[in-house]
Short mmCIF file of C-alpha atoms in Angstrom, two decimals:
data_model
loop_
_atom_site.label_atom_id
_atom_site.label_comp_id
_atom_site.label_asym_id
_atom_site.label_seq_id
_atom_site.Cartn_x
_atom_site.Cartn_y
_atom_site.Cartn_z
CA MET A 1 -12.97 39.90 27.56
CA ARG A 2 -13.38 42.56 24.63
CA LYS A 3 -16.17 43.53 22.81
CA TYR A 4 -15.68 44.01 19.03
CA VAL A 5 -15.19 47.48 17.69
CA GLU A 6 -16.27 48.22 14.15
CA GLY A 7 -13.42 49.09 12.38
CA GLU A 8 -10.80 47.26 14.38
CA PRO A 9 -9.90 43.34 13.43
CA SER A 10 -13.04 40.99 14.53
CA PRO A 11 -11.54 37.99 16.53
CA ALA A 12 -11.95 36.17 12.87
CA ASP A 13 -10.15 37.96 11.16
CA LEU A 14 -7.31 37.70 13.95
CA SER A 15 -7.60 34.40 13.92
CA ALA A 16 -7.09 34.27 9.48
CA ILE A 17 -3.78 36.34 10.58
CA GLU A 18 -2.37 33.95 13.40
CA ALA A 19 -3.16 30.80 11.27
CA GLU A 20 -1.54 32.63 7.44
CA TRP A 21 1.24 33.98 10.14
CA PRO A 22 3.77 31.27 8.60
CA LEU A 23 3.32 32.24 5.21
CA ILE A 24 3.26 36.03 6.19
CA GLU A 25 6.21 35.87 7.85
CA ALA A 26 7.60 33.30 5.14
CA GLU A 27 7.17 36.05 2.50
CA LEU A 28 8.40 38.95 4.61
CA SER A 29 12.30 37.31 4.15
CA VAL A 30 11.51 36.49 0.42
CA LEU A 31 10.47 40.71 0.78
CA ASP A 32 14.44 41.21 3.17
CA ALA A 33 16.58 38.78 0.87
CA GLU A 34 15.06 40.75 -1.84
CA ILE A 35 16.22 44.16 -0.74
CA THR A 36 19.33 43.21 0.51
CA ASN A 37 20.37 42.33 -3.19
CA ILE A 38 19.15 45.96 -4.11
CA TYR A 39 21.30 48.08 -1.75
CA ALA A 40 24.07 45.22 -2.33
CA ALA A 41 24.03 46.50 -6.41
CA ASP A 42 25.07 50.18 -5.15
CA HIS A 43 28.06 48.20 -3.50
CA GLY A 44 29.61 45.57 -6.21
CA GLY A 45 26.40 43.89 -6.58
CA PRO A 46 24.98 41.21 -4.64
CA SER A 47 26.90 37.96 -3.59
CA PRO A 48 26.58 35.13 -3.84
CA LEU A 49 25.49 34.05 -0.14
CA ASP A 50 22.61 37.11 -1.00
CA TRP A 51 20.81 35.04 -3.47
CA ARG A 52 21.18 31.46 -2.26
CA ARG A 53 19.29 33.81 1.09
CA LEU A 54 16.88 34.71 -1.31
CA ARG A 55 16.46 31.31 -3.07
CA ARG A 56 15.75 29.92 0.39
CA ALA A 57 13.17 32.36 1.26
CA GLU A 58 11.88 32.04 -1.96
CA ALA A 59 11.43 27.91 -0.80
CA ARG A 60 10.54 28.45 1.90
CA VAL A 61 7.19 30.78 0.38
CA THR A 62 6.09 27.61 -1.77
CA ARG A 63 6.55 25.29 1.12
CA VAL A 64 4.69 27.02 3.50
CA ALA A 65 1.69 27.98 1.07
CA ALA A 66 2.38 23.85 0.28
CA GLU A 67 1.25 23.68 3.74
CA LEU A 68 -1.43 25.90 4.33
CA ALA A 69 -3.58 24.35 1.14
CA ALA A 70 -3.14 21.26 2.22
CA ARG A 71 -4.57 21.82 5.62
CA PRO A 72 -8.08 20.37 6.16
CA ALA A 73 -10.70 22.58 5.08
CA ALA A 74 -11.61 23.36 8.05
CA LEU A 75 -9.02 24.73 9.20
CA ARG A 76 -8.73 26.89 6.28
CA GLU A 77 -11.77 28.30 6.86
CA VAL A 78 -11.29 30.48 9.33
CA ALA A 79 -10.96 33.50 7.19
#
């Protein structure tokens, strides 16, 4: 096993990131959809599909955040 080096993430930090990864990934999807809409503004505006993609990404963030909040306290205390 690798020893902890100061300045690098500890095993507890890495575990917390792994536990929250679904939310991080969902938030990245929102960011990607927002960027797509911004760039689409230069080409006639976002299409209905672009807006749908953004709404779905936002709904996914809400759903995943609720799932994480509903986890037992013992699993949330990793961070």
